[in-house]
Amino acid sequence: VLFGATAGALGPDLGSDETDLILIVWQVVEPRSRQVGTLHKSLIRAEATALSPQCREASGLSTDSLARAESLDKVLQQFLQLVNRDVALLGGGPYVLCTDGQQLLRQVLHPEASRKNLVLPDTFFSFYDLRREFHLQHPTACSARDLTVATMAQDLGLETDATEDDFGVWEVKTMVAIILHLLERPSGQLFSKPQVVKQKYETGPCSKADVVDSETVVRARGLPWQSSDQDVARFFKGLNIARGGVALCLNAQGRRNGEALIRFVDSEQRDLALQRHKHHMGIRYIEVYKATGEEFVKIAGGTSLEVARFLSREDQVILRLRGLPFSAGPTDVLGFLGPECPVTGGADGLLFVRHPDGRPTGDAFALFACEELAQAALRRHKGMLGKRYIELFRSTAAEVQQVSTQGSSPYNVPLLPTLTAPLLPIPFPLAAGPGRDCVRLRGLPYTATIEDILSFLGEAAADIRPHGVHMVLNQQGRPSGDAFIQMMSAERALAAAQRCHKKVMKERYVEVVPCSTEEMSRVLMGGTLGRSGMSPPPCKLPCLSPPTYATFQATPTLIPTETAALYPSSALLPAARVPAAPTPVAYYPGPATQLYMNYTAYYPSPPVSPTTVGYLATPPAALASTSTSVLSQPGALVRMQGVPYTTGMKDLLSVFQAYQLAPDDYATLMPVGDPPRPVLQAPKEWVCL
């Protein structure tokens, strides 16, 4: 019979605050002869943990007394030795732990041992839950999770020693009395099926046809981008995750976005997982929320028979290879990995990802029989295959399903829809100006993230404006190695450039130079900024820059009949609307138009910012230099040179996606229902010559 306490919360919240174990009390009970062994109590030294007021009051312990105690690994060794000795004195044989609830082992001992890299003996992977055993014999009582040692003893009419003030001793003595009382009336159900703690997470496929109970799924947010399913399972150590129950979420570029959906074997395990909200994985705290079974199937489910066969092998470690030459085949990949890390089944252990038309995407997955072989393969990370370096990452069955089901490269951009996308107002202005209050980072590693940039800037990161980090993408939507940072002032920008210029990030030195907001805007719109000066975006007419929309008052206007038929009557605003003063405001396109800027795009940051791509306001200098006769025309004619011979009408329209409205059409923007999503009342007609 085992009882324990931490330096923090007690009772039903035991283990929810991620504090260390400071006390265990135990006693051996022989059920056949009703004999009991010696009662033992051991203190455990807590590492840099202060006692909570609740624990200090209940236990009477002090920080000084815990400082003189033994460490957890030594106390567990003593526990095993003393238990084996008492069991031998009472007749010998195997034994099983019995605890008051599941929190002590699942929420305290296993997570703490995982954090401290301790290997627990098999004894701690099975146990009886006294509350559940009591509820089997007394089902009319309250639910098992609401029971306590005191209420169980009261229901059985047991007399307990109320004068016992030694913390933990009264609980163990009372639990022993309850067990002996339950054994007086033999039942085949009592103490016959112990609870089991899974020692290892089991991978496996998931089908789109599977039905997943929503009461067993949680969403974890804030994971390090390099986390694997094994890392997630280690964070939830002590809880039983269903087979193939970890699904890492991917963003639009096919990279992990720091979220995962986890499926547990039952709702009780899910409830315990929710108590780990804001527990730590390394130095990061992880948020844990409820999720639904539909969300899990959407992420982890697959329909491909080829993928199902690939994932049908049991207990395999999956690695993802990215950046393969399009001509690479199984022989090339096996030769790249080498004989020291053989792939399970040879060529059958490789899965190449292809586009819907059969073209290779440059991604592949490989199976390895054990962790040691996978580690050997990971040493080939960024090794050369032909003229390309190959990236290797740990992967999951759910990631294989996601990437293969999409049937596209992580960087593939879907076709632009033919309908005009609504415009969303940007939550922060980005007005161009001549002041050099920005810095430009050149030569960033392509794998650099917002967190890497903030860490690279160090103390200067505190001087960044809100939403002031902009990463430049190329035409394929991939990182270009450039980024722009908006600082609080020109002085802060200069100081950051002087402090961080040619500082190393991931084995690459990064150039940090001051620049103006106007220069940043031009580059983000497709221009270039080199040592010889700034070149504007390749648009011959200034009027082709994305227009600056004016903000309007909330007074609505009438909607045409054909437009009104598309919306419910409750969403329509019947009155007229008068435009206010033309204050420059930048706008976002809707999610359907992500990454469809003519030349470059950027990620607003920090990560809490909107994730859509924004169109920047036209620089005032460009508008001032524009010919009045050109702007006053109802339409304008442009000539495009160098158009591919295979270009169609949809391709031409996607190029001019940002330029549907002429300046005199600003008043036709109409908010319907949701103000941030205006409807284009009178879209511009296109004439293709």
XYZ file of C-alpha atoms in Angstrom:
689
model
C 0.000 0.000 0.000
C 1.642 3.219 -1.187
C 0.943 6.869 -0.354
C 2.873 9.899 -1.582
C 2.844 13.685 -1.526
C 4.503 16.488 -3.479
C 5.700 19.911 -2.442
C 2.647 21.487 -4.074
C -0.998 20.536 -4.402
C -2.554 17.604 -2.560
C -5.674 15.495 -3.019
C -7.338 15.462 -6.475
C -4.891 18.098 -7.782
C -1.839 16.007 -6.925
C 0.722 16.393 -9.726
C -1.138 19.164 -11.560
C 1.442 21.806 -10.581
C 4.511 19.837 -11.747
C 6.183 19.843 -8.311
C 8.569 17.164 -7.063
C 7.718 14.189 -4.892
C 8.831 14.793 -1.277
C 7.329 11.884 0.677
C 6.310 8.239 0.317
C 4.760 6.006 2.999
C 4.102 2.301 2.490
C 3.159 -0.980 4.173
C 3.000 -4.559 2.889
C -0.309 -6.478 3.228
C -0.609 -10.245 2.741
C -4.269 -10.775 1.667
C -4.544 -14.510 2.357
C -3.255 -14.497 5.925
C -4.370 -10.881 6.650
C -0.890 -10.128 7.924
C 0.806 -6.734 7.527
C 4.431 -5.732 7.484
C 6.285 -2.803 8.994
C 5.101 0.698 8.114
C 7.847 2.756 6.430
C 8.149 6.465 5.717
C 10.835 8.191 3.624
C 11.444 11.823 2.799
C 12.741 12.778 -0.648
C 14.965 15.729 -1.398
C 13.183 18.186 -3.688
C 15.375 20.048 -6.135
C 14.915 23.822 -5.775
C 11.250 23.495 -4.848
C 9.617 25.539 -2.105
C 6.828 23.967 -0.071
C 3.369 25.300 -0.800
C 1.362 26.639 2.171
C -1.070 23.731 1.778
C 1.711 21.152 1.895
C 3.536 22.888 4.742
C 0.380 22.958 6.850
C -0.687 19.376 6.126
C 2.714 17.709 6.411
C 4.465 19.839 9.001
C 7.656 19.524 6.949
C 10.205 22.244 6.395
C 12.668 23.007 3.646
C 15.575 22.199 5.969
C 14.302 18.701 6.721
C 13.886 17.982 2.988
C 17.368 19.307 2.245
C 18.838 16.507 4.390
C 16.799 13.778 2.675
C 17.971 11.388 -0.028
C 17.377 11.873 -3.756
C 14.500 10.166 -5.560
C 16.587 7.406 -7.168
C 18.126 6.377 -3.834
C 14.764 6.420 -2.051
C 13.271 4.170 -4.736
C 16.148 1.721 -4.332
C 15.550 1.636 -0.563
C 11.826 1.188 -1.198
C 12.404 -1.902 -3.353
C 14.821 -3.437 -0.864
C 12.494 -2.951 2.108
C 9.427 -4.169 0.222
C 11.225 -7.337 -0.926
C 12.372 -7.995 2.637
C 8.863 -7.579 4.098
C 7.308 -9.703 1.338
C 9.822 -12.466 2.069
C 8.980 -12.334 5.794
C 5.243 -12.682 5.006
C 5.633 -15.707 2.767
C 7.197 -14.437 -0.441
C 5.770 -14.274 -3.942
C 4.952 -11.455 -6.364
C 3.356 -8.220 -5.201
C 1.416 -5.318 -6.733
C 1.188 -1.711 -5.580
C -2.104 -0.275 -4.332
C -2.642 3.502 -4.278
C -5.397 5.963 -3.457
C -6.311 7.023 -6.995
C -4.113 7.181 -10.081
C -2.427 10.539 -9.594
C 0.539 9.341 -7.523
C 1.934 7.036 -10.199
C 0.572 8.537 -13.420
C 0.849 12.248 -12.629
C 3.776 12.392 -10.192
C 6.199 9.483 -10.209
C 6.369 8.662 -13.931
C 6.580 12.294 -15.176
C 9.232 13.175 -12.591
C 11.284 10.084 -13.397
C 11.060 11.037 -17.091
C 12.262 14.583 -16.389
C 15.186 13.265 -14.339
C 16.006 10.451 -16.819
C 15.377 7.730 -14.247
C 14.428 4.208 -15.322
C 11.633 2.926 -13.105
C 11.457 -0.804 -12.268
C 8.569 -2.880 -13.614
C 6.931 -2.679 -10.199
C 5.713 0.847 -10.930
C 4.005 -0.025 -14.231
C 1.012 -1.849 -12.709
C -1.086 -1.019 -9.671
C -4.516 -1.298 -8.076
C -6.616 1.827 -7.670
C -8.250 1.481 -4.241
C -11.035 3.883 -5.189
C -12.001 1.782 -8.198
C -11.854 -1.471 -6.217
C -14.067 0.058 -3.534
C -16.529 1.293 -6.159
C -16.822 -2.221 -7.636
C -18.106 -3.536 -4.294
C -20.124 -0.401 -3.422
C -21.478 0.946 -6.726
C -24.186 2.979 -4.996
C -21.586 5.288 -3.482
C -20.346 8.372 -5.324
C -18.166 8.046 -8.426
C -14.699 6.563 -8.001
C -12.911 9.846 -8.737
C -14.820 11.634 -5.941
C -13.947 9.094 -3.264
C -11.316 9.746 -0.597
C -9.734 7.590 2.072
C -11.867 9.288 4.711
C -15.171 8.805 2.858
C -14.417 5.145 2.106
C -13.622 4.462 5.758
C -16.787 6.294 6.820
C -18.986 4.295 4.423
C -17.540 1.047 5.761
C -17.996 2.188 9.378
C -14.323 1.788 10.188
C -12.929 3.424 13.280
C -9.704 5.292 12.560
C -7.165 6.747 14.928
C -8.097 10.429 14.929
C -5.077 11.266 17.100
C -2.585 10.208 14.406
C -0.913 13.426 13.262
C 2.040 11.953 11.375
C 1.425 12.982 7.751
C 0.914 9.985 5.493
C 0.843 7.417 8.280
C -2.898 7.806 8.954
C -3.660 7.478 5.256
C -1.700 4.217 4.881
C -3.152 2.673 8.054
C -6.677 3.546 6.926
C -6.073 2.192 3.403
C -4.822 -1.103 4.910
C -7.971 -1.323 7.061
C -10.182 -0.699 4.001
C -8.395 -3.417 2.007
C -8.760 -5.977 4.791
C -12.450 -5.100 5.135
C -13.052 -5.520 1.396
C -11.303 -8.919 1.461
C -13.651 -10.210 4.175
C -16.316 -10.683 1.502
C -14.491 -12.513 -1.313
C -15.335 -11.377 -4.808
C -13.813 -12.498 -8.084
C -13.829 -8.927 -9.354
C -11.817 -7.376 -6.516
C -8.061 -7.028 -6.992
C -8.116 -9.152 -10.147
C -7.316 -6.652 -12.909
C -4.595 -4.114 -12.075
C -4.192 -0.808 -13.885
C -1.335 -0.796 -16.400
C 1.014 2.053 -17.334
C 2.321 1.660 -20.879
C 6.088 1.534 -20.997
C 6.354 2.478 -24.687
C 4.325 4.469 -27.159
C 3.096 2.304 -30.049
C 2.957 3.793 -33.530
C 0.347 2.805 -36.072
C -1.845 4.037 -38.932
C -5.249 5.688 -38.686
C -7.963 5.510 -41.319
C -10.382 8.220 -42.403
C -13.152 5.712 -41.675
C -12.177 5.346 -38.001
C -14.541 6.715 -35.362
C -12.682 8.424 -32.520
C -14.366 9.336 -29.243
C -14.056 13.084 -28.659
C -13.753 12.450 -24.912
C -10.324 10.901 -25.473
C -8.562 13.612 -27.545
C -6.559 16.677 -26.501
C -4.640 19.341 -28.406
C -1.112 20.288 -27.271
C 0.246 23.690 -28.349
C 3.690 25.241 -28.066
C 5.731 22.160 -28.949
C 9.275 22.685 -30.239
C 9.189 22.372 -34.036
C 11.647 19.449 -33.982
C 9.504 17.395 -31.549
C 8.635 13.857 -32.595
C 5.766 11.637 -31.511
C 8.093 10.019 -28.968
C 8.821 13.429 -27.445
C 5.095 14.097 -27.133
C 4.552 10.671 -25.570
C 7.340 11.422 -23.111
C 5.633 14.672 -22.123
C 2.511 12.631 -21.271
C 4.549 9.903 -19.571
C 2.414 7.812 -17.233
C -0.732 8.212 -19.324
C -1.797 5.590 -21.838
C -1.860 6.962 -25.389
C -3.761 4.910 -27.940
C -1.826 3.109 -30.650
C -0.872 5.688 -33.278
C -2.486 8.338 -31.089
C -0.014 11.205 -31.661
C -0.665 13.368 -34.728
C 1.697 16.298 -35.304
C 0.019 19.168 -37.150
C 1.625 20.719 -40.236
C 1.307 24.236 -41.619
C 0.582 25.227 -45.221
C 4.261 24.730 -46.111
C 4.304 21.163 -44.753
C 6.326 22.055 -41.661
C 5.308 21.324 -38.094
C 3.512 24.240 -36.498
C 4.074 23.366 -32.838
C 0.723 21.647 -32.303
C -0.288 18.015 -31.927
C -3.468 16.053 -31.386
C -3.203 13.196 -28.886
C -5.674 10.364 -28.496
C -5.808 8.460 -25.194
C -7.285 5.050 -24.437
C -10.164 6.401 -22.322
C -11.697 9.597 -20.987
C -10.057 9.214 -17.572
C -6.600 9.378 -19.141
C -7.740 12.431 -21.163
C -8.863 14.209 -17.979
C -5.485 13.550 -16.378
C -3.779 14.893 -19.515
C -5.737 18.154 -19.234
C -4.203 18.643 -15.786
C -0.788 18.954 -17.474
C -1.753 22.298 -18.968
C 1.333 24.538 -19.003
C 3.678 21.786 -17.865
C 7.142 22.048 -19.382
C 8.925 20.288 -22.213
C 12.468 21.437 -21.684
C 12.274 25.200 -21.232
C 8.933 25.557 -23.058
C 5.561 25.263 -21.400
C 2.929 23.310 -23.304
C -0.728 24.268 -23.452
C -3.213 21.396 -23.358
C -6.833 21.791 -24.466
C -9.773 19.585 -25.351
C -10.161 18.504 -28.970
C -12.574 16.400 -30.971
C -12.324 13.028 -32.631
C -13.128 14.582 -36.007
C -10.108 16.854 -35.702
C -7.874 13.883 -34.919
C -9.123 11.844 -37.880
C -8.738 14.855 -40.164
C -5.056 15.151 -39.225
C -4.066 11.518 -38.720
C -6.428 9.651 -41.030
C -5.407 8.350 -44.423
C -6.968 6.523 -47.344
C -3.972 5.387 -49.412
C -3.388 1.642 -49.542
C 0.285 2.232 -50.323
C 0.661 4.289 -47.142
C -1.280 1.696 -45.137
C 1.082 -1.045 -46.310
C 4.060 1.149 -45.518
C 2.818 1.769 -41.964
C 1.668 -1.807 -41.348
C 5.084 -2.864 -40.020
C 5.110 -2.971 -36.221
C 7.537 -1.099 -33.948
C 9.358 0.795 -36.674
C 11.071 4.184 -36.349
C 10.066 6.564 -39.152
C 12.395 9.200 -40.605
C 11.510 11.833 -43.172
C 13.943 12.773 -45.956
C 13.422 16.178 -47.542
C 15.112 17.812 -50.518
C 15.749 14.690 -52.596
C 16.574 15.162 -56.280
C 13.500 14.526 -58.398
C 15.369 11.780 -60.227
C 16.338 9.935 -57.014
C 15.103 6.364 -56.682
C 15.275 3.672 -53.976
C 18.820 2.686 -54.949
C 20.024 6.287 -54.588
C 18.403 6.714 -51.168
C 19.690 3.398 -49.846
C 23.182 4.296 -51.064
C 22.911 7.704 -49.404
C 21.981 6.149 -46.037
C 24.743 3.569 -46.297
C 25.064 -0.010 -45.027
C 25.552 1.086 -41.391
C 21.883 2.125 -41.118
C 19.879 -0.319 -43.250
C 16.265 0.447 -44.074
C 13.749 -2.174 -42.962
C 12.863 -4.270 -45.992
C 15.235 -2.398 -48.283
C 13.321 -0.624 -51.050
C 10.011 -1.769 -49.505
C 10.836 0.333 -46.455
C 10.873 3.559 -48.503
C 7.839 5.655 -49.414
C 8.260 8.415 -52.002
C 5.749 11.269 -51.939
C 4.389 12.322 -55.322
C 2.153 14.977 -56.788
C -1.291 13.928 -58.030
C 0.148 13.748 -61.558
C 2.893 11.352 -60.418
C 5.770 13.826 -60.296
C 8.066 13.379 -57.240
C 7.972 16.109 -54.598
C 11.467 15.540 -53.190
C 10.123 13.999 -49.955
C 10.406 10.403 -48.815
C 9.921 8.368 -45.643
C 12.087 5.501 -44.417
C 11.525 2.772 -41.821
C 14.191 1.609 -39.365
C 14.023 -1.386 -37.066
C 15.300 0.303 -33.904
C 16.278 3.600 -32.374
C 19.995 2.940 -32.798
C 19.680 2.581 -36.583
C 17.549 5.711 -36.763
C 20.178 7.633 -34.807
C 22.835 6.455 -37.233
C 20.697 7.637 -40.158
C 20.133 11.042 -38.545
C 23.885 11.603 -38.624
C 23.476 11.889 -42.393
C 21.429 15.065 -41.882
C 22.415 17.620 -44.542
C 24.601 15.081 -46.285
C 25.005 15.425 -50.042
C 23.135 13.313 -52.592
C 24.373 14.418 -55.967
C 24.424 18.216 -55.824
C 21.750 18.540 -53.138
C 21.943 18.307 -49.367
C 19.280 16.134 -47.742
C 17.464 16.983 -44.519
C 16.464 14.141 -42.185
C 13.904 14.445 -39.390
C 12.059 12.143 -37.061
C 8.557 11.572 -38.332
C 5.265 10.002 -37.326
C 2.613 7.822 -38.911
C 0.229 10.782 -38.869
C 2.759 12.951 -40.713
C 3.149 10.247 -43.350
C -0.626 10.232 -43.749
C -0.821 14.026 -43.973
C 1.950 14.550 -46.503
C 0.935 11.588 -48.643
C -2.787 12.338 -48.548
C -2.207 15.904 -49.663
C -0.233 14.485 -52.560
C 1.885 17.611 -52.768
C 5.235 18.977 -51.753
C 5.397 20.891 -48.443
C 6.041 24.003 -50.471
C 3.450 23.421 -53.183
C 0.908 26.232 -53.493
C -2.626 25.282 -54.578
C -4.202 26.867 -57.619
C -5.667 30.305 -57.104
C -9.468 30.195 -56.944
C -11.261 32.026 -59.723
C -13.548 33.915 -57.346
C -12.427 37.241 -56.006
C -11.302 36.733 -52.401
C -12.586 39.078 -49.670
C -10.185 41.531 -48.119
C -9.485 41.462 -44.405
C -8.324 44.608 -42.631
C -4.800 44.385 -41.318
C -4.694 44.858 -37.524
C -1.688 47.179 -37.653
C -0.624 49.941 -40.058
C 2.590 49.772 -42.058
C 3.005 53.291 -43.387
C 6.093 53.924 -45.486
C 8.519 56.583 -44.337
C 12.022 57.822 -45.026
C 13.329 57.337 -41.448
C 15.814 54.478 -41.118
C 14.008 52.853 -38.200
C 14.209 49.316 -39.639
C 16.980 46.763 -39.951
C 17.449 44.225 -42.689
C 18.815 40.741 -41.972
C 20.575 39.113 -44.923
C 21.920 35.571 -45.153
C 19.533 33.932 -42.683
C 19.477 30.129 -42.660
C 16.465 28.899 -44.598
C 15.300 27.045 -41.502
C 15.351 30.190 -39.351
C 12.121 30.895 -37.451
C 10.761 33.946 -35.672
C 12.070 32.555 -32.378
C 15.540 32.164 -33.905
C 15.526 35.805 -35.021
C 14.411 37.064 -31.605
C 17.125 34.986 -29.946
C 19.675 36.258 -32.488
C 18.831 39.907 -31.702
C 19.159 39.305 -27.974
C 18.517 42.455 -25.949
C 17.577 44.353 -29.095
C 14.462 42.181 -29.417
C 12.840 44.269 -26.691
C 12.960 47.300 -29.051
C 10.942 45.635 -31.840
C 7.595 47.176 -32.646
C 4.513 44.979 -32.205
C 4.130 42.751 -35.293
C 7.426 44.141 -36.527
C 9.213 41.038 -37.836
C 8.702 40.373 -41.559
C 10.277 37.353 -43.256
C 10.657 37.615 -47.037
C 9.616 34.664 -49.186
C 10.532 33.981 -52.781
C 8.147 33.273 -55.643
C 7.771 29.638 -54.587
C 6.780 30.612 -51.062
C 10.097 29.473 -49.582
C 12.240 31.561 -47.200
C 14.610 33.773 -49.158
C 17.124 34.274 -46.335
C 16.055 37.904 -45.792
C 13.982 39.502 -43.060
C 13.035 43.040 -42.055
C 12.643 44.210 -38.464
C 10.756 47.382 -37.476
C 12.390 49.006 -34.451
C 11.032 51.623 -32.081
C 13.307 54.343 -33.463
C 16.156 54.961 -35.870
C 18.596 55.048 -32.942
C 17.468 51.608 -31.760
C 17.782 50.269 -35.303
C 21.339 51.585 -35.641
C 22.311 50.160 -32.259
C 20.883 46.745 -33.167
C 22.756 46.766 -36.479
C 26.058 47.643 -34.805
C 25.601 44.995 -32.136
C 24.428 42.102 -34.333
C 26.129 42.699 -37.712
C 27.859 39.514 -38.898
C 26.786 37.663 -35.784
C 26.471 33.893 -36.319
C 23.103 32.093 -36.495
C 23.239 28.336 -37.022
C 26.799 28.372 -38.414
C 26.016 31.269 -40.790
C 26.931 34.862 -40.275
C 24.069 37.316 -40.825
C 24.428 40.840 -42.151
C 22.366 43.408 -40.223
C 22.033 46.837 -41.854
C 19.666 49.759 -41.145
C 17.039 50.702 -43.735
C 13.844 52.724 -44.006
C 10.243 51.554 -43.935
C 9.864 52.671 -47.537
C 12.772 50.482 -48.621
C 11.331 47.569 -46.681
C 7.936 48.049 -48.349
C 9.487 48.135 -51.818
C 11.390 44.906 -51.224
C 8.347 43.150 -49.799
C 6.427 44.176 -52.906
C 9.008 42.653 -55.229
C 11.739 45.268 -55.524
C 15.384 44.746 -54.682
C 17.676 46.453 -52.220
C 21.337 45.866 -52.994
C 24.606 47.589 -52.288
C 24.128 49.717 -55.389
C 20.789 51.086 -54.231
C 17.101 50.254 -54.366
C 15.182 49.043 -57.400
C 11.387 49.325 -57.388
C 9.069 46.391 -58.037
C 8.949 45.488 -61.749
C 5.725 47.453 -62.410
C 6.090 50.124 -65.110
C 3.079 52.159 -64.031
C 2.906 53.394 -60.429
C -0.865 52.979 -60.516
C -0.389 49.218 -60.620
C 0.843 49.134 -57.040
C -1.735 47.669 -54.659
C -4.013 50.611 -53.777
C -4.367 52.139 -50.353
C -7.943 51.628 -49.279
C -9.788 54.290 -47.348
C -11.464 53.654 -44.036
C -15.197 54.153 -43.995
C -17.806 55.044 -41.448
C -20.180 52.353 -40.335
C -23.124 53.835 -42.285
C -24.233 51.116 -44.724
C -25.591 51.447 -48.246
C -27.946 49.516 -50.489
C -26.855 46.200 -51.952
C -27.708 45.124 -55.506
C -30.366 42.463 -55.904
C -27.984 39.892 -57.367
C -25.594 40.367 -54.425
C -28.342 40.345 -51.797
C -29.571 36.977 -53.044
C -26.291 35.410 -51.886
C -26.656 36.427 -48.233
C -29.328 35.987 -45.541
C -31.498 38.990 -44.864
C -30.166 39.312 -41.307
C -26.663 39.946 -42.688
C -27.607 42.832 -45.006
C -27.260 46.473 -43.975
C -29.927 48.576 -45.690
C -28.878 52.204 -45.230
C -26.481 54.318 -47.300
C -22.860 54.896 -46.422
C -20.621 57.915 -46.759
C -16.836 57.501 -47.036
C -14.712 59.229 -44.413
C -11.417 60.973 -44.980
C -9.056 58.776 -47.012
C -6.792 57.576 -44.220
C -4.222 55.075 -45.606
C -4.860 51.584 -44.303
C -3.190 48.371 -45.450
C -5.369 45.335 -46.114
C -4.945 41.555 -45.999
C -6.345 39.205 -48.612
C -8.424 36.303 -47.369
C -6.970 32.877 -46.529
C -7.724 31.618 -50.046
C -5.183 34.036 -51.527
C -2.225 33.218 -49.284
C 1.132 33.355 -51.051
C -0.344 34.809 -54.248
C 1.500 38.132 -54.248
C 3.128 38.891 -57.565
C 6.697 38.604 -56.313
C 7.300 38.213 -52.591
C 5.359 37.636 -49.414
C 6.099 37.971 -45.727
C 5.125 36.460 -42.432
C 3.861 38.936 -39.845
C 5.162 38.147 -36.389
C 5.345 37.351 -33.512
C 3.410 34.086 -33.972
C 0.246 35.540 -32.381
C -0.179 37.797 -35.406
C -2.425 36.859 -38.328
C -0.897 34.200 -40.528
C -2.194 35.520 -43.829
C -0.072 37.434 -46.284
C -0.618 41.182 -46.414
C -0.624 43.668 -49.238
C 1.318 46.768 -48.316
C 0.128 50.322 -48.771
C 1.360 52.155 -51.846
C 4.229 54.488 -50.847
C 3.052 58.124 -50.821
C 6.011 59.097 -52.998
C 4.819 56.718 -55.705
C 1.320 58.166 -55.689
C 2.657 61.730 -55.721
C 4.751 61.037 -58.794
C 1.875 59.399 -60.680
C 0.474 61.132 -63.717
C -2.951 62.626 -62.958
C -4.191 61.755 -66.421
C -3.392 58.090 -65.866
C -5.080 57.906 -62.459
C -8.177 59.703 -63.708
C -8.792 57.210 -66.483
C -11.625 54.696 -65.880
C -9.280 51.914 -66.957
C -5.643 51.387 -67.859
C -3.881 49.212 -70.405
C -0.684 47.358 -69.596
C 1.579 45.206 -71.710
C 3.182 42.044 -70.345
C 6.386 40.731 -71.878
C 7.952 37.338 -71.323
C 4.680 35.521 -70.624
C 5.079 31.712 -70.820
C 3.462 30.165 -73.875
C 1.340 27.894 -71.683
C -0.165 30.787 -69.721
C -3.967 30.792 -69.492
C -6.543 33.349 -68.452
C -6.549 32.161 -64.830
C -2.796 32.655 -64.648
C -3.109 36.241 -65.905
C -5.894 37.038 -63.451
C -3.861 35.630 -60.537
C -0.995 37.993 -61.390
C -3.333 40.991 -61.039
C -5.146 39.623 -58.010
C -4.362 42.723 -55.948
C -5.488 45.241 -58.542
C -9.170 44.595 -59.188
C -10.372 48.079 -58.192
C -9.566 51.464 -59.620
C -9.216 54.407 -57.166
C -12.731 55.680 -57.975
C -14.188 52.299 -56.956
C -13.162 52.546 -53.276
C -16.665 53.630 -52.272
C -18.063 50.342 -53.581
C -16.586 48.290 -50.730
C -19.513 47.122 -48.600
C -19.328 45.398 -45.163
C -21.898 42.606 -44.912
C -22.560 41.152 -41.469
C -18.946 40.931 -40.364
C -17.218 44.319 -40.810
C -13.725 42.891 -41.415
C -14.985 40.986 -44.494
C -16.236 43.527 -47.074
C -17.954 42.426 -50.263
C -16.904 43.822 -53.635
C -20.125 45.342 -54.941
C -18.920 46.336 -58.397
C -15.818 44.357 -59.331
C -13.743 45.504 -62.220
C -14.329 43.737 -65.523
C -11.298 42.366 -67.313
C -10.734 42.496 -71.027
C -8.028 40.197 -72.386
C -6.511 41.294 -75.697
